[in-house]
mmCIF file of C-alpha atoms and ligand atoms in Angstrom:
data_model
loop_
_atom_site.group_PDB
_atom_site.id
_atom_site.type_symbol
_atom_site.label_atom_id
_atom_site.label_comp_id
_atom_site.label_asym_id
_atom_site.label_seq_id
_atom_site.Cartn_x
_atom_site.Cartn_y
_atom_site.Cartn_z
ATOM 1 C CA MET Z 289 -35.730 -23.331 14.010
ATOM 2 C CA ALA Z 290 -33.473 -24.246 16.978
ATOM 3 C CA LEU Z 291 -32.593 -21.366 19.288
ATOM 4 C CA THR Z 292 -28.961 -20.714 20.189
ATOM 5 C CA PRO Z 293 -28.843 -21.034 23.993
ATOM 6 C CA GLY Z 294 -27.509 -18.277 26.232
ATOM 7 C CA ARG Z 295 -24.537 -18.644 28.562
ATOM 8 C CA ASP Z 296 -25.065 -20.957 31.534
ATOM 9 C CA ASP Z 297 -22.254 -19.646 33.711
ATOM 10 C CA TYR Z 298 -23.573 -16.109 33.975
ATOM 11 C CA LEU Z 299 -23.581 -14.337 37.335
ATOM 12 C CA LYS Z 300 -26.914 -15.142 39.026
ATOM 13 C CA ASP Z 301 -28.920 -12.347 40.653
ATOM 14 C CA SER Z 302 -28.391 -13.121 44.329
ATOM 15 C CA LYS Z 303 -24.670 -13.783 43.923
ATOM 16 C CA TYR Z 304 -24.351 -10.539 41.966
ATOM 17 C CA PHE Z 305 -26.102 -8.522 44.683
ATOM 18 C CA MET Z 306 -23.965 -10.003 47.467
ATOM 19 C CA ALA Z 307 -20.871 -9.392 45.328
ATOM 20 C CA VAL Z 308 -21.937 -5.740 44.939
ATOM 21 C CA ALA Z 309 -22.185 -5.535 48.745
ATOM 22 C CA LEU Z 310 -18.718 -7.081 49.090
ATOM 23 C CA LEU Z 311 -17.254 -4.737 46.473
ATOM 24 C CA ALA Z 312 -18.711 -1.773 48.368
ATOM 25 C CA ALA Z 313 -17.093 -3.169 51.545
ATOM 26 C CA LYS Z 314 -13.724 -2.751 49.860
ATOM 27 C CA ARG Z 315 -14.252 1.021 50.028
ATOM 28 C CA SER Z 316 -14.285 0.929 53.833
ATOM 29 C CA LYS Z 317 -11.379 2.483 55.732
ATOM 30 C CA ASP Z 318 -12.091 0.390 58.834
ATOM 31 C CA PRO Z 319 -8.813 -1.461 59.470
ATOM 32 C CA ASN Z 320 -10.600 -4.334 61.194
ATOM 33 C CA THR Z 321 -13.980 -5.048 59.609
ATOM 34 C CA GLN Z 322 -15.209 -3.919 56.204
ATOM 35 C CA VAL Z 323 -18.948 -4.241 55.596
ATOM 36 C CA GLY Z 324 -21.042 -3.540 52.496
ATOM 37 C CA ALA Z 325 -24.787 -3.525 51.898
ATOM 38 C CA CYS Z 326 -26.849 -3.537 48.721
ATOM 39 C CA ILE Z 327 -30.606 -2.833 48.658
ATOM 40 C CA VAL Z 328 -32.630 -4.378 45.846
ATOM 41 C CA ASN Z 329 -36.262 -3.649 45.013
ATOM 42 C CA GLN Z 330 -38.991 -6.082 43.953
ATOM 43 C CA GLU Z 331 -38.026 -5.585 40.290
ATOM 44 C CA ASN Z 332 -34.486 -6.752 41.094
ATOM 45 C CA LYS Z 333 -33.101 -3.257 40.640
ATOM 46 C CA ILE Z 334 -30.431 -1.926 42.980
ATOM 47 C CA VAL Z 335 -31.714 1.130 44.836
ATOM 48 C CA GLY Z 336 -28.918 1.718 47.350
ATOM 49 C CA ILE Z 337 -25.369 0.670 48.207
ATOM 50 C CA GLY Z 338 -23.326 1.505 51.293
ATOM 51 C CA HIS Z 339 -20.247 0.615 53.295
ATOM 52 C CA ASN Z 340 -19.153 1.395 56.843
ATOM 53 C CA GLN Z 341 -17.660 4.840 56.923
ATOM 54 C CA MET Z 342 -17.290 7.905 59.125
ATOM 55 C CA PRO Z 343 -19.985 10.597 58.827
ATOM 56 C CA ASN Z 344 -19.468 12.833 55.794
ATOM 57 C CA GLY Z 345 -16.852 15.503 56.362
ATOM 58 C CA CYS Z 346 -15.478 13.822 59.503
ATOM 59 C CA ASP Z 347 -13.252 11.315 57.805
ATOM 60 C CA ASP Z 348 -9.847 12.466 58.961
ATOM 61 C CA LYS Z 349 -11.010 13.833 62.301
ATOM 62 C CA LEU Z 350 -12.176 10.626 63.982
ATOM 63 C CA THR Z 351 -10.423 7.510 65.204
ATOM 64 C CA TRP Z 352 -10.662 4.006 63.788
ATOM 65 C CA ALA Z 353 -9.418 2.574 67.103
ATOM 66 C CA ARG Z 354 -11.467 -0.415 68.252
ATOM 67 C CA ASP Z 355 -10.975 -0.472 72.021
ATOM 68 C CA ARG Z 356 -14.297 0.540 73.599
ATOM 69 C CA THR Z 357 -12.638 1.647 76.882
ATOM 70 C CA LYS Z 358 -11.095 4.631 75.032
ATOM 71 C CA ASP Z 359 -12.170 7.005 72.270
ATOM 72 C CA ASN Z 360 -13.195 4.517 69.578
ATOM 73 C CA LYS Z 361 -14.768 4.092 66.135
ATOM 74 C CA HIS Z 362 -18.032 2.601 67.432
ATOM 75 C CA LEU Z 363 -19.068 6.026 68.715
ATOM 76 C CA TYR Z 364 -18.864 7.484 65.228
ATOM 77 C CA VAL Z 365 -19.027 5.017 62.365
ATOM 78 C CA CYS Z 366 -22.074 4.901 60.095
ATOM 79 C CA HIS Z 367 -22.843 1.268 59.392
ATOM 80 C CA ALA Z 368 -23.110 -0.059 55.845
ATOM 81 C CA GLU Z 369 -26.864 -0.603 56.218
ATOM 82 C CA LEU Z 370 -27.480 2.984 57.335
ATOM 83 C CA ASN Z 371 -25.440 4.297 54.400
ATOM 84 C CA ALA Z 372 -27.219 2.032 51.908
ATOM 85 C CA ILE Z 373 -30.596 3.300 53.174
ATOM 86 C CA MET Z 374 -29.403 6.921 52.999
ATOM 87 C CA ASN Z 375 -27.905 6.442 49.515
ATOM 88 C CA THR Z 376 -31.078 5.618 47.593
ATOM 89 C CA ASN Z 377 -31.427 8.982 45.821
ATOM 90 C CA GLY Z 378 -35.004 9.217 47.002
ATOM 91 C CA ALA Z 379 -36.103 5.676 46.070
ATOM 92 C CA ASP Z 380 -38.378 3.979 48.588
ATOM 93 C CA VAL Z 381 -36.890 0.987 50.400
ATOM 94 C CA LYS Z 382 -40.339 -0.362 51.275
ATOM 95 C CA GLY Z 383 -40.644 -3.998 50.167
ATOM 96 C CA CYS Z 384 -36.953 -4.223 49.266
ATOM 97 C CA SER Z 385 -34.363 -6.870 50.142
ATOM 98 C CA MET Z 386 -31.024 -6.013 51.714
ATOM 99 C CA TYR Z 387 -27.870 -7.996 50.964
ATOM 100 C CA VAL Z 388 -25.314 -7.379 53.690
ATOM 101 C CA ALA Z 389 -21.913 -8.851 54.536
ATOM 102 C CA LEU Z 390 -22.556 -8.953 58.294
ATOM 103 C CA PHE Z 391 -25.795 -9.480 60.239
ATOM 104 C CA PRO Z 392 -27.303 -6.071 61.142
ATOM 105 C CA CYS Z 393 -26.864 -4.647 64.655
ATOM 106 C CA ASN Z 394 -29.806 -3.512 66.786
ATOM 107 C CA GLU Z 395 -29.606 0.095 65.552
ATOM 108 C CA CYS Z 396 -29.591 -0.904 61.879
ATOM 109 C CA ALA Z 397 -32.405 -3.368 62.578
ATOM 110 C CA LYS Z 398 -34.547 -0.398 63.631
ATOM 111 C CA LEU Z 399 -33.781 1.416 60.349
ATOM 112 C CA ILE Z 400 -34.502 -1.727 58.336
ATOM 113 C CA ILE Z 401 -37.830 -2.271 60.078
ATOM 114 C CA GLN Z 402 -38.992 1.350 59.977
ATOM 115 C CA GLY Z 403 -37.950 1.643 56.318
ATOM 116 C CA GLY Z 404 -40.141 -1.316 55.401
ATOM 117 C CA ILE Z 405 -37.374 -3.609 54.128
ATOM 118 C CA LYS Z 406 -38.872 -7.102 53.979
ATOM 119 C CA GLU Z 407 -35.864 -9.408 53.713
ATOM 120 C CA VAL Z 408 -32.239 -9.457 54.895
ATOM 121 C CA ILE Z 409 -29.728 -11.772 53.251
ATOM 122 C CA TYR Z 410 -26.482 -11.901 55.227
ATOM 123 C CA LEU Z 411 -23.131 -13.549 54.732
ATOM 124 C CA SER Z 412 -21.671 -13.636 58.243
ATOM 125 C CA ASP Z 413 -23.311 -13.740 61.670
ATOM 126 C CA MET Z 414 -20.034 -13.692 63.593
ATOM 127 C CA TYR Z 415 -21.309 -11.495 66.450
ATOM 128 C CA LYS Z 416 -24.523 -13.455 67.031
ATOM 129 C CA ASP Z 417 -23.831 -14.137 70.730
ATOM 130 C CA ARG Z 418 -23.639 -10.452 71.645
ATOM 131 C CA ASP Z 419 -26.611 -8.683 73.202
ATOM 132 C CA GLU Z 420 -26.968 -6.177 70.314
ATOM 133 C CA PHE Z 421 -27.344 -8.977 67.829
ATOM 134 C CA LYS Z 422 -29.731 -10.981 69.979
ATOM 135 C CA ALA Z 423 -31.812 -7.793 70.277
ATOM 136 C CA SER Z 424 -31.522 -7.221 66.540
ATOM 137 C CA ARG Z 425 -32.721 -10.718 65.696
ATOM 138 C CA ARG Z 426 -35.574 -10.389 68.169
ATOM 139 C CA MET Z 427 -36.744 -7.137 66.542
ATOM 140 C CA LEU Z 428 -36.302 -8.293 62.947
ATOM 141 C CA GLU Z 429 -38.124 -11.562 63.603
ATOM 142 C CA GLY Z 430 -40.797 -9.740 65.587
ATOM 143 C CA ALA Z 431 -41.378 -7.426 62.642
ATOM 144 C CA GLY Z 432 -41.777 -10.404 60.311
ATOM 145 C CA ILE Z 433 -38.659 -9.699 58.246
ATOM 146 C CA LYS Z 434 -37.301 -12.710 56.434
ATOM 147 C CA LEU Z 435 -33.720 -13.475 57.547
ATOM 148 C CA ARG Z 436 -31.739 -15.629 55.188
ATOM 149 C CA PRO Z 437 -28.080 -16.693 55.377
ATOM 150 C CA PHE Z 438 -26.506 -16.327 51.946
ATOM 151 C CA GLU Z 439 -25.886 -19.694 50.338
ATOM 152 C CA LEU Z 440 -22.354 -19.591 49.117
ATOM 153 C CA GLU Z 441 -21.671 -21.234 45.773
ATOM 154 C CA GLY Z 442 -18.002 -20.809 44.974
ATOM 155 C CA THR Z 443 -15.794 -18.506 46.977
ATOM 156 C CA GLU Z 444 -14.718 -15.971 44.405
ATOM 157 C CA ILE Z 445 -15.636 -14.000 41.334
ATOM 158 C CA VAL Z 446 -12.738 -12.880 39.208
ATOM 159 C CA ILE Z 447 -12.998 -9.417 37.688
ATOM 160 C CA ASP Z 448 -10.441 -9.044 34.953
ATOM 161 C CA PHE Z 449 -9.720 -5.450 33.968
ATOM 162 C CA GLN Z 450 -7.957 -6.623 30.855
HETATM 163 N N1 5HC F 788 -23.825 -5.055 60.331
HETATM 164 C C1 5HC F 788 -22.772 -4.249 60.496
HETATM 165 N N2 5HC F 788 -22.543 -3.246 59.622
HETATM 166 C C2 5HC F 788 -21.450 -2.450 59.757
HETATM 167 O O1 5HC F 788 -21.235 -1.563 58.935
HETATM 168 N N3 5HC F 788 -20.590 -2.646 60.822
HETATM 169 C C3 5HC F 788 -19.368 -1.863 60.922
HETATM 170 C C4 5HC F 788 -19.137 -1.034 62.142
HETATM 171 C C5 5HC F 788 -17.633 -1.084 62.289
HETATM 172 O O2 5HC F 788 -17.025 -0.159 61.385
HETATM 173 C C6 5HC F 788 -17.300 -2.498 61.852
HETATM 174 C C7 5HC F 788 -17.294 -3.520 62.964
HETATM 175 O O3 5HC F 788 -16.100 -3.379 63.640
HETATM 176 P P1 5HC F 788 -15.510 -4.493 64.617
HETATM 177 O O4 5HC F 788 -16.317 -4.423 65.873
HETATM 178 O O5 5HC F 788 -15.679 -5.836 63.902
HETATM 179 O O6 5HC F 788 -14.068 -4.083 64.771
HETATM 180 O O7 5HC F 788 -18.300 -2.830 60.907
HETATM 181 C C8 5HC F 788 -20.800 -3.631 61.730
HETATM 182 C C9 5HC F 788 -21.869 -4.434 61.590
HETATM 183 C C10 5HC F 788 -22.121 -5.504 62.580
HETATM 184 O O8 5HC F 788 -23.311 -5.254 63.133
HETATM 185 ZN ZN1 ZN F 789 -25.546 -1.453 62.427
#
């Protein structure tokens, strides 16, 4: 008996996980750069999601200004990767992959390495020439973490609420 085939145009795993990261990024209040991260375990289950946000309880007390010569957001903001790692409800991130909209900075690289994440899939590497990102790449590569640019296939996913 011939089997009825399933849909071909379903959302593939890696595109889904990056889309989850990008959806999380939409929650960010950063007026300039919104970042999301999604951690996936070896069974392809999501174990943590995060976006760049101010520390809990500090939301309306801290500035989103960008200029580093004055009081500025970089002193305070919790990066998407940090939040994703902290949002796992106790699941272990060891052996997991992280999908992230922007290449991790040096501080997040330390969390990724010490947490035992084995692979980082990133969409943008727009700050790659800065020292923090050179340091980050050096540490991640040194720790043997696989770094993979996300291969974009199509530029949008439409979510229709109707
Ligand atoms: N990988 C990252 N994850 C993040 O969550 N961020 C956050 C920190 C800031 O809130 C924003 C970057 O701001 P800007 O320098 O592009 O105005 O994105 C930044 C990076 C880049 O390292
Ligand atoms: Zn970071």
